[in-house]
Structures are given as structure tokens and as C-alpha cells.
mmCIF file of C-alpha atoms in Angstrom:
data_model
loop_
_atom_site.group_PDB
_atom_site.id
_atom_site.type_symbol
_atom_site.label_atom_id
_atom_site.label_comp_id
_atom_site.label_asym_id
_atom_site.label_seq_id
_atom_site.Cartn_x
_atom_site.Cartn_y
_atom_site.Cartn_z
ATOM 1 C CA MET A 29 -2.562 9.417 30.911
ATOM 2 C CA ALA A 30 -5.296 11.944 29.666
ATOM 3 C CA PHE A 31 -8.496 10.282 31.131
ATOM 4 C CA ASP A 32 -9.340 9.166 34.980
ATOM 5 C CA SER A 33 -11.263 6.221 34.103
ATOM 6 C CA PHE A 34 -11.817 4.089 30.960
ATOM 7 C CA GLN A 35 -15.214 5.126 30.674
ATOM 8 C CA GLU A 36 -14.024 8.603 30.133
ATOM 9 C CA PHE A 37 -11.397 6.785 27.674
ATOM 10 C CA VAL A 38 -14.318 5.518 25.703
ATOM 11 C CA GLN A 39 -16.147 8.273 25.458
ATOM 12 C CA MET A 40 -13.681 11.141 24.327
ATOM 13 C CA GLY A 41 -15.012 13.883 25.722
ATOM 14 C CA GLY A 42 -18.373 13.540 24.094
ATOM 15 C CA TYR A 43 -16.500 12.817 20.630
ATOM 16 C CA GLY A 44 -16.365 9.036 21.062
ATOM 17 C CA PHE A 45 -18.414 8.076 18.508
ATOM 18 C CA TYR A 46 -16.238 9.783 15.562
ATOM 19 C CA VAL A 47 -12.390 8.713 17.456
ATOM 20 C CA TRP A 48 -13.388 5.214 18.008
ATOM 21 C CA LEU A 49 -15.485 5.200 14.162
ATOM 22 C CA SER A 50 -12.662 6.729 12.247
ATOM 23 C CA PHE A 51 -10.238 4.358 14.246
ATOM 24 C CA PHE A 52 -12.128 1.111 13.540
ATOM 25 C CA LEU A 53 -12.659 2.277 9.806
ATOM 26 C CA THR A 54 -8.806 2.625 9.521
ATOM 27 C CA PHE A 55 -8.067 -0.708 10.720
ATOM 28 C CA LEU A 56 -10.949 -2.254 8.353
ATOM 29 C CA VAL A 57 -9.077 -0.909 5.634
ATOM 30 C CA ILE A 58 -5.916 -1.856 6.781
ATOM 31 C CA ALA A 59 -6.816 -5.171 7.324
ATOM 32 C CA GLY A 60 -8.670 -5.648 4.136
ATOM 33 C CA VAL A 61 -5.289 -4.884 1.765
ATOM 34 C CA ALA A 62 -3.305 -7.326 4.048
ATOM 35 C CA LEU A 63 -6.163 -9.731 3.291
ATOM 36 C CA ASP A 64 -6.313 -9.072 0.047
ATOM 37 C CA ALA A 65 -2.306 -9.508 -0.432
ATOM 38 C CA LEU A 66 -2.892 -13.028 1.588
ATOM 39 C CA ILE A 67 -5.565 -14.079 -0.278
ATOM 40 C CA GLY A 68 -3.593 -13.681 -3.769
ATOM 41 C CA ARG A 69 -1.148 -15.593 -3.127
ATOM 42 C CA ARG A 70 -3.443 -18.822 -2.731
ATOM 43 C CA ARG A 71 -4.814 -17.882 -5.792
ATOM 44 C CA LEU A 72 -1.362 -17.762 -7.450
ATOM 45 C CA GLN A 73 -0.747 -21.077 -5.625
ATOM 46 C CA ARG A 74 -3.846 -22.477 -6.928
ATOM 47 C CA GLN A 75 -2.713 -21.898 -10.201
ATOM 48 C CA SER A 76 0.866 -22.789 -10.182
ATOM 49 C CA ARG A 77 -0.166 -26.129 -9.075
ATOM 50 C CA THR A 78 -2.555 -26.286 -11.788
ATOM 51 C CA LEU A 79 0.107 -25.565 -14.636
ATOM 52 C CA GLN A 80 2.449 -28.059 -12.734
ATOM 53 C CA ARG A 81 -0.315 -31.076 -13.564
ATOM 54 C CA ARG A 82 -1.122 -29.565 -16.728
ATOM 55 C CA ARG A 83 2.632 -29.766 -18.136
ATOM 56 C CA GLN A 84 3.083 -33.168 -16.271
ATOM 57 C CA ARG A 85 0.430 -34.553 -18.317
ATOM 58 C CA LEU A 86 1.911 -32.950 -21.501
ATOM 59 C CA SER A 87 5.096 -34.781 -20.865
ATOM 60 C CA LYS A 88 3.891 -38.261 -20.343
ATOM 61 C CA ARG A 89 1.691 -38.348 -23.265
ATOM 62 C CA GLN A 90 4.706 -36.400 -25.237
ATOM 63 C CA GLN A 91 6.944 -39.941 -23.657
ATOM 64 C CA ARG A 92 4.153 -42.017 -24.915
ATOM 65 C CA GLN A 93 4.413 -40.827 -28.211
ATOM 66 C CA SER A 94 7.816 -40.770 -28.564
ATOM 67 C CA SER A 95 8.115 -44.009 -27.325
ATOM 68 C CA PRO A 96 5.936 -46.796 -28.657
ATOM 69 C CA VAL A 97 7.919 -50.036 -28.612
ATOM 70 C CA GLU A 98 7.961 -49.243 -25.046
ATOM 71 C CA GLU A 99 4.376 -49.307 -25.065
ATOM 72 C CA SER A 100 3.675 -51.724 -26.880
ATOM 73 C CA LYS A 101 5.906 -54.246 -24.474
ATOM 74 C CA ARG A 102 3.721 -52.888 -21.519
ATOM 75 C CA MET B 6 28.278 -3.983 -12.612
ATOM 76 C CA TRP B 7 25.203 -4.826 -14.220
ATOM 77 C CA ARG B 8 26.695 -7.245 -16.693
ATOM 78 C CA TRP B 9 26.569 -9.711 -14.138
ATOM 79 C CA LEU B 10 22.756 -9.158 -12.685
ATOM 80 C CA HIS B 11 21.511 -11.600 -15.639
ATOM 81 C CA PRO B 12 17.796 -9.949 -16.726
ATOM 82 C CA TYR B 13 16.458 -13.260 -15.991
ATOM 83 C CA ALA B 14 17.600 -13.835 -12.545
ATOM 84 C CA LYS B 15 16.478 -10.236 -11.502
ATOM 85 C CA PRO B 16 13.129 -10.922 -10.694
ATOM 86 C CA GLU B 17 14.115 -13.753 -8.446
ATOM 87 C CA ALA B 18 16.748 -11.854 -6.945
ATOM 88 C CA THR B 19 14.189 -8.887 -6.166
ATOM 89 C CA TYR B 20 11.470 -11.708 -4.485
ATOM 90 C CA ARG B 21 14.171 -12.699 -2.333
ATOM 91 C CA LEU B 22 15.498 -9.127 -0.807
ATOM 92 C CA VAL B 23 11.727 -8.526 -0.651
ATOM 93 C CA ASP B 24 11.221 -11.229 1.174
ATOM 94 C CA LYS B 25 14.189 -11.050 3.613
ATOM 95 C CA LEU B 26 13.371 -7.296 4.253
ATOM 96 C CA LEU B 27 9.595 -7.844 4.853
ATOM 97 C CA PRO B 28 9.229 -9.372 8.516
ATOM 98 C CA TRP B 29 11.222 -6.688 9.809
ATOM 99 C CA PHE B 30 9.003 -3.682 8.279
ATOM 100 C CA ALA B 31 6.157 -5.809 9.375
ATOM 101 C CA ALA B 32 7.533 -6.147 13.171
ATOM 102 C CA LEU B 33 8.586 -2.512 13.411
ATOM 103 C CA THR B 34 5.277 -1.272 11.882
ATOM 104 C CA ALA B 35 3.393 -3.059 14.377
ATOM 105 C CA VAL B 36 5.868 -1.844 17.572
ATOM 106 C CA SER B 37 5.477 1.556 16.250
ATOM 107 C CA LEU B 38 1.833 1.387 15.032
ATOM 108 C CA LEU B 39 1.090 0.411 18.530
ATOM 109 C CA VAL B 40 3.310 3.365 20.414
ATOM 110 C CA GLY B 41 1.993 5.830 18.365
ATOM 111 C CA MET B 42 -1.993 4.840 18.879
ATOM 112 C CA VAL B 43 -2.035 4.134 22.344
ATOM 113 C CA TRP B 44 0.088 7.650 23.353
ATOM 114 C CA GLY B 45 -2.024 9.583 20.744
ATOM 115 C CA LEU B 46 -5.641 8.399 22.235
ATOM 116 C CA ALA B 47 -4.920 7.674 26.023
ATOM 117 C CA PHE B 48 -1.704 10.242 27.001
ATOM 118 C CA ALA B 49 -1.344 12.926 24.566
ATOM 119 C CA PRO B 50 -3.354 15.747 25.898
ATOM 120 C CA SER B 51 -6.581 16.903 25.219
ATOM 121 C CA ASP B 52 -6.523 20.054 22.662
ATOM 122 C CA TYR B 53 -7.813 23.055 24.003
ATOM 123 C CA GLN B 54 -10.373 24.292 21.500
ATOM 124 C CA GLN B 55 -11.045 20.543 19.586
ATOM 125 C CA GLY B 56 -11.322 18.127 22.796
ATOM 126 C CA ASP B 57 -10.547 14.617 22.460
ATOM 127 C CA SER B 58 -11.890 14.792 18.557
ATOM 128 C CA TYR B 59 -8.503 16.271 17.868
ATOM 129 C CA ARG B 60 -7.429 12.238 18.197
ATOM 130 C CA ILE B 61 -8.316 11.407 14.620
ATOM 131 C CA ILE B 62 -5.268 13.564 13.752
ATOM 132 C CA TYR B 63 -2.974 10.214 14.439
ATOM 133 C CA ILE B 64 -4.756 8.342 11.305
ATOM 134 C CA HIS B 65 -5.490 11.377 9.478
ATOM 135 C CA VAL B 66 -2.362 13.001 8.772
ATOM 136 C CA PRO B 67 -0.266 10.117 8.498
ATOM 137 C CA SER B 68 -2.345 8.300 6.060
ATOM 138 C CA ALA B 69 -2.730 11.651 3.932
ATOM 139 C CA ILE B 70 1.244 12.201 3.854
ATOM 140 C CA PHE B 71 1.715 8.773 2.564
ATOM 141 C CA SER B 72 -1.631 8.868 0.057
ATOM 142 C CA MET B 73 1.012 11.063 -1.337
ATOM 143 C CA GLY B 74 4.313 9.464 -0.813
ATOM 144 C CA ALA B 75 2.951 6.513 -2.112
ATOM 145 C CA TYR B 76 1.791 8.199 -5.086
ATOM 146 C CA PHE B 77 5.115 9.811 -5.635
ATOM 147 C CA GLY B 78 7.164 6.494 -4.997
ATOM 148 C CA MET B 79 4.668 5.298 -7.706
ATOM 149 C CA ALA B 80 5.552 8.278 -9.980
ATOM 150 C CA VAL B 81 9.196 7.231 -9.720
ATOM 151 C CA MET B 82 8.592 3.633 -10.486
ATOM 152 C CA GLY B 83 7.052 4.575 -13.447
ATOM 153 C CA VAL B 84 10.046 6.883 -14.982
ATOM 154 C CA ILE B 85 11.800 4.287 -14.028
ATOM 155 C CA ALA B 86 9.485 1.766 -16.310
ATOM 156 C CA LEU B 87 9.555 4.464 -18.989
ATOM 157 C CA VAL B 88 12.717 5.133 -19.382
ATOM 158 C CA TRP B 89 15.118 2.201 -18.426
ATOM 159 C CA GLN B 90 12.379 -0.411 -19.638
ATOM 160 C CA ILE B 91 12.867 -1.972 -16.152
ATOM 161 C CA LYS B 92 10.002 -4.973 -15.990
ATOM 162 C CA THR B 93 10.075 -4.974 -12.368
ATOM 163 C CA ALA B 94 9.211 -1.451 -11.683
ATOM 164 C CA GLU B 95 6.334 -1.650 -14.332
ATOM 165 C CA TRP B 96 5.270 -4.582 -11.680
ATOM 166 C CA SER B 97 5.464 -2.558 -8.819
ATOM 167 C CA ILE B 98 2.966 0.004 -9.784
ATOM 168 C CA PRO B 99 -0.330 -2.408 -9.348
ATOM 169 C CA ALA B 100 1.704 -3.021 -6.186
ATOM 170 C CA ILE B 101 1.832 0.586 -4.972
ATOM 171 C CA ALA B 102 -1.690 2.341 -6.424
ATOM 172 C CA PRO B 103 -3.923 -0.125 -4.274
ATOM 173 C CA VAL B 104 -2.193 0.784 -0.969
ATOM 174 C CA GLY B 105 -1.790 3.973 -1.902
ATOM 175 C CA ALA B 106 -5.611 4.689 -2.894
ATOM 176 C CA ALA B 107 -6.697 2.869 0.796
ATOM 177 C CA MET B 108 -4.181 5.402 2.357
ATOM 178 C CA THR B 109 -6.211 8.078 0.325
ATOM 179 C CA ALA B 110 -9.508 6.525 1.529
ATOM 180 C CA ILE B 111 -8.366 6.508 4.744
ATOM 181 C CA ALA B 112 -7.701 10.085 4.788
ATOM 182 C CA LEU B 113 -10.651 10.541 3.303
ATOM 183 C CA PHE B 114 -13.096 9.577 5.724
ATOM 184 C CA THR B 115 -11.002 10.273 8.500
ATOM 185 C CA GLY B 116 -11.611 13.946 7.510
ATOM 186 C CA ALA B 117 -15.326 13.267 7.050
ATOM 187 C CA ILE B 118 -15.414 12.176 10.335
ATOM 188 C CA TRP B 119 -13.682 14.678 11.912
ATOM 189 C CA GLY B 120 -15.260 17.373 10.240
ATOM 190 C CA LYS B 121 -18.692 16.286 11.325
ATOM 191 C CA PRO B 122 -18.100 17.463 15.039
ATOM 192 C CA MET B 123 -15.518 20.129 14.138
ATOM 193 C CA TRP B 124 -17.179 21.926 10.672
ATOM 194 C CA GLY B 125 -20.720 20.741 11.442
ATOM 195 C CA THR B 126 -20.245 18.772 7.651
ATOM 196 C CA TRP B 127 -19.070 15.641 6.769
ATOM 197 C CA TRP B 128 -17.727 17.397 3.190
ATOM 198 C CA VAL B 129 -17.150 20.392 1.411
ATOM 199 C CA TRP B 130 -15.993 20.889 -2.093
ATOM 200 C CA ASP B 131 -13.277 22.865 -0.931
ATOM 201 C CA ALA B 132 -9.458 22.801 -2.515
ATOM 202 C CA ARG B 133 -8.124 20.476 0.027
ATOM 203 C CA LEU B 134 -10.615 17.697 0.302
ATOM 204 C CA THR B 135 -11.088 18.187 -3.644
ATOM 205 C CA SER B 136 -7.868 17.665 -4.553
ATOM 206 C CA GLU B 137 -7.573 14.767 -2.498
ATOM 207 C CA LEU B 138 -10.401 12.652 -3.891
ATOM 208 C CA ILE B 139 -8.540 13.770 -7.071
ATOM 209 C CA LEU B 140 -5.644 11.647 -5.992
ATOM 210 C CA LEU B 141 -8.036 8.933 -5.099
ATOM 211 C CA PHE B 142 -9.688 9.197 -8.489
ATOM 212 C CA LEU B 143 -6.059 9.404 -10.347
ATOM 213 C CA TYR B 144 -5.126 5.852 -8.281
ATOM 214 C CA VAL B 145 -8.281 4.151 -9.404
ATOM 215 C CA GLY B 146 -7.660 5.471 -13.041
ATOM 216 C CA VAL B 147 -3.904 3.962 -13.092
ATOM 217 C CA MET B 148 -5.024 0.759 -11.382
ATOM 218 C CA ALA B 149 -7.703 0.920 -14.624
ATOM 219 C CA LEU B 150 -5.167 1.667 -17.250
ATOM 220 C CA TYR B 151 -2.677 -0.823 -16.303
ATOM 221 C CA TYR B 152 -5.575 -3.776 -16.338
ATOM 222 C CA ALA B 153 -7.130 -2.194 -19.661
ATOM 223 C CA PHE B 154 -4.683 -3.321 -22.059
ATOM 224 C CA ASP B 155 -4.785 -7.325 -23.284
ATOM 225 C CA ASP B 156 -0.978 -6.677 -23.361
ATOM 226 C CA GLN B 157 0.338 -6.180 -19.999
ATOM 227 C CA ARG B 158 3.556 -4.082 -21.058
ATOM 228 C CA THR B 159 1.550 -1.658 -22.742
ATOM 229 C CA GLY B 160 -1.126 -1.400 -19.945
ATOM 230 C CA ALA B 161 1.941 -0.714 -17.463
ATOM 231 C CA LYS B 162 3.624 1.743 -19.790
ATOM 232 C CA ALA B 163 0.033 4.015 -20.156
ATOM 233 C CA ALA B 164 -0.743 3.964 -16.737
ATOM 234 C CA ALA B 165 2.979 5.111 -15.727
ATOM 235 C CA ILE B 166 2.477 7.489 -17.796
ATOM 236 C CA LEU B 167 -0.870 8.752 -15.980
ATOM 237 C CA ALA B 168 1.171 8.356 -12.760
ATOM 238 C CA ILE B 169 3.421 10.991 -13.833
ATOM 239 C CA VAL B 170 1.188 13.430 -15.125
ATOM 240 C CA GLY B 171 -0.768 13.311 -11.811
ATOM 241 C CA VAL B 172 2.297 14.120 -9.604
ATOM 242 C CA VAL B 173 1.217 17.831 -10.776
ATOM 243 C CA ASN B 174 -1.944 16.950 -7.936
ATOM 244 C CA LEU B 175 0.910 16.493 -5.024
ATOM 245 C CA PRO B 176 1.754 20.271 -4.735
ATOM 246 C CA ILE B 177 -2.206 21.387 -5.303
ATOM 247 C CA ILE B 178 -3.377 18.960 -2.328
ATOM 248 C CA HIS B 179 0.347 20.377 -0.469
ATOM 249 C CA TYR B 180 -0.731 24.172 -1.207
ATOM 250 C CA SER B 181 -4.266 24.062 -1.410
ATOM 251 C CA VAL B 182 -4.780 25.408 2.327
ATOM 252 C CA GLU B 183 -2.690 28.710 1.412
ATOM 253 C CA TRP B 184 -3.609 28.828 -2.279
ATOM 254 C CA TRP B 185 -6.998 29.034 -1.510
ATOM 255 C CA ASN B 186 -9.429 30.203 1.621
ATOM 256 C CA THR B 187 -10.557 26.691 2.461
ATOM 257 C CA LEU B 188 -12.468 25.022 5.507
ATOM 258 C CA HIS B 189 -9.484 22.812 6.058
ATOM 259 C CA GLN B 190 -6.857 24.133 8.830
ATOM 260 C CA GLY B 191 -3.696 25.141 7.358
ATOM 261 C CA ALA B 192 -0.321 22.578 7.748
ATOM 262 C CA THR B 193 0.508 21.264 11.125
ATOM 263 C CA ILE B 194 4.312 20.062 10.862
ATOM 264 C CA THR B 195 4.892 20.178 7.405
ATOM 265 C CA LYS B 196 6.144 24.002 7.285
ATOM 266 C CA PHE B 197 9.412 25.807 7.543
ATOM 267 C CA GLU B 198 9.097 27.338 11.161
ATOM 268 C CA ARG B 199 8.262 25.590 14.245
ATOM 269 C CA PRO B 200 5.582 22.969 13.791
ATOM 270 C CA SER B 201 2.564 24.672 15.206
ATOM 271 C CA ILE B 202 1.449 21.989 17.578
ATOM 272 C CA ALA B 203 2.911 21.366 21.680
ATOM 273 C CA THR B 204 5.461 18.529 21.575
ATOM 274 C CA SER B 205 3.250 16.443 24.010
ATOM 275 C CA MET B 206 1.198 16.155 21.113
ATOM 276 C CA LEU B 207 3.810 16.105 18.533
ATOM 277 C CA TRP B 208 5.766 12.965 19.599
ATOM 278 C CA PRO B 209 3.039 10.761 19.328
ATOM 279 C CA LEU B 210 1.979 12.329 15.770
ATOM 280 C CA LEU B 211 5.628 11.393 14.402
ATOM 281 C CA ILE B 212 5.442 7.836 15.787
ATOM 282 C CA SER B 213 2.531 7.246 13.819
ATOM 283 C CA LEU B 214 3.965 9.008 10.882
ATOM 284 C CA LEU B 215 6.708 6.593 11.097
ATOM 285 C CA GLY B 216 4.116 4.158 11.434
ATOM 286 C CA PHE B 217 2.222 4.827 8.580
ATOM 287 C CA MET B 218 5.705 5.067 6.364
ATOM 288 C CA LEU B 219 6.595 1.382 7.343
ATOM 289 C CA LEU B 220 3.096 0.269 7.218
ATOM 290 C CA THR B 221 2.602 1.652 3.548
ATOM 291 C CA ILE B 222 5.921 0.132 2.403
ATOM 292 C CA SER B 223 4.952 -3.539 4.304
ATOM 293 C CA LEU B 224 1.313 -3.272 2.369
ATOM 294 C CA VAL B 225 3.565 -2.749 -0.676
ATOM 295 C CA MET B 226 5.993 -5.352 -0.300
ATOM 296 C CA MET B 227 3.577 -7.787 0.087
ATOM 297 C CA ARG B 228 1.892 -7.028 -2.753
ATOM 298 C CA PHE B 229 4.708 -6.601 -4.460
ATOM 299 C CA LYS B 230 5.826 -10.112 -3.898
ATOM 300 C CA ASN B 231 2.536 -11.592 -5.556
ATOM 301 C CA GLU B 232 3.301 -9.302 -8.545
ATOM 302 C CA LEU B 233 6.640 -10.933 -9.111
ATOM 303 C CA LEU B 234 5.627 -14.554 -8.852
ATOM 304 C CA ARG B 235 2.517 -13.839 -10.544
ATOM 305 C CA HIS B 236 5.056 -12.933 -13.559
ATOM 306 C CA GLU B 237 7.397 -15.430 -12.773
ATOM 307 C CA LEU B 238 5.184 -18.743 -12.297
ATOM 308 C CA HIS B 239 6.303 -20.708 -15.274
ATOM 309 C CA ARG B 240 9.992 -20.011 -13.784
ATOM 310 C CA PRO B 241 11.494 -22.792 -11.287
ATOM 311 C CA TRP B 242 12.246 -21.012 -8.129
ATOM 312 C CA ALA B 243 8.582 -19.226 -8.505
ATOM 313 C CA GLN B 244 7.101 -22.672 -7.905
ATOM 314 C CA ARG B 245 9.527 -23.328 -4.941
ATOM 315 C CA VAL B 246 8.727 -20.672 -3.533
ATOM 316 C CA LEU B 247 4.829 -20.989 -3.790
ATOM 317 C CA GLY B 248 5.722 -24.780 -2.813
ATOM 318 C CA THR B 249 4.539 -26.202 -5.951
ATOM 319 C CA ALA B 250 7.812 -27.535 -7.770
ATOM 320 C CA GLU B 251 7.730 -30.626 -8.670
ATOM 321 C CA GLU B 252 10.066 -33.453 -7.260
ATOM 322 C CA SER B 253 12.726 -33.716 -9.799
ATOM 323 C CA HIS B 254 12.470 -37.738 -11.267
#
């Protein structure tokens, strides 16, 4: 251990502000990049679901158009 | 050997590989960063000249090295994309660039915060600092070019060319402290002689370097997975991965 007490560790020999600021900002940037990737995946999920729904609607409409007899029986 | 790698199956196979590797990289990243940071912050001795302010080195040097490492990786992907027209290599460019830009930003502001107490200024237009700032602009330029075209493949090619041309900046950054009389101190470990740092400070630095390398790779992998899915959204495998596949009826 390079420090005698927790107090000294926080103070960093008078450079506490600079040391902790740089570590905090670094953490912030990294967390931001990671979070952006996670949000990106969520967004892809939403897009995929929308795409799927549209395709289902389309195929239903096509079925109706291709079999009008079945439609009239109902 | 390449015959049976069906071109359409490739992004899926790539996804599976990355997906399998990512948890291991993430776990190793967490362990090595934790060890490197705790060792560097609490157990490494103070510097006889810079006191405890030097502890910023444990994020400054690793982020600076991998801001350049990521750029080199991106340029290699650019060559692969241009020469062999491999789509997954094109898609890796927007996965790497933001991560590299983040590393560059970290290197720049930790340098500024370190510079304030040691040099008495946040910023000077010296060769090392300016060339690293240009690296940030290169990353931003690559991203901007990638998204600037309606046709994404054209954008990818333009971005790849810029990425490759920009490699000329890497040796400039590295040798800037030797070629020009800069305020920035000389190299600490990346030289041919013995590193000019005590072993008790060197070990945590090496572990932090490993941590930042794994971190860069992990973040790129996370983004790359998204890129693969984005381009393959209409394919069943991507829908299965995202859990949005319709039940077969």
C-alpha cells in the first residue's frame, strides 16, 4: 500500500482532483460507449419486430386476394 | 476451403463466433482492469518527481496506445474491405471507429488533466498533442464518410480509403516526441532499450495495457454484433437472435 490512510488515498498527495477527475471521466466515456451498444441492440429488436409485423400483414392480405372463394364462404 | 463457406452464411457464422467469444473477453477485461487500476492507484509507489499525479499514466498511456491500435485495426479492415470486397470487413469500420474515437478522447483529456498540474497548462499545440487530436478528427471523418452516402457500400469504401490514408498519422504520433522538441515527455515503455520506469510501476501499467486492449476489443465486438444484425435484419437467423422470429405456422 502506497498510502497510510484512506484519507491520504483520496487526497493523492494533493493531486486528488486531477487523478479522480481523469478516472471518473474515463469511466463515463467507456460506460457511454457500452450503453450505446446496448441501446443499439434494443433499437434493432424494435426494428425487427416492426419488420415482422409488416410482413405478416402483407402475407395475410396476399392470402385473402389469392383465395377469394374461401373468403366468400366465411 | 472457402467454397463451402457460403457467402450468405458468413455474417451468421461471424456473429456466432463473436457472440461466443465476447463473454470471455468481457470477463478478462473486468479482471485485468480491476487489478491494474487498484494496483496502480493504491499499491504502486509515488513518483519522486510527479508525486501521485503520475497515477493518471495507468489510463493515459493504455488509452493512447489503443487509440492507435484500434486505428491500425480499422485500416487493416479497410484494406480487406477494398481488396477482397468482404462485407463483414466493411461493417467492422463503423464498429471500430467510435471505440477508437473514445480511446482517443480519453487519451486527450487525461493528458490535459495530467498536464495542468505538471506543465501548468491544459493544452499546448505541441507535436504529440496536435497529432493525437488529428487522430480524433480522422476517426470522426471516417464515421462521417461512412454514413455520408445513400449507398452504404460506397460510404464504406470511401471510409476505408480515408482509414488507410490516415495510417500515416500513426508513426507521426509515435515519433513526434523524438522528431520535435515537445513538452510531452518521451516514450516510457515502447522503446528498444530498457523501459524507463521502475518495475513496481511497470507491472500495473502492463496489466492496465492488457485491460485496455481487451476493453477495446470487447467494445468493438459489442458494436460489431449490432452491425451484423443491422445488415441481416431481414434474415431468419438475425430474427431468431433478436427473439423476434415469428412462430412457424
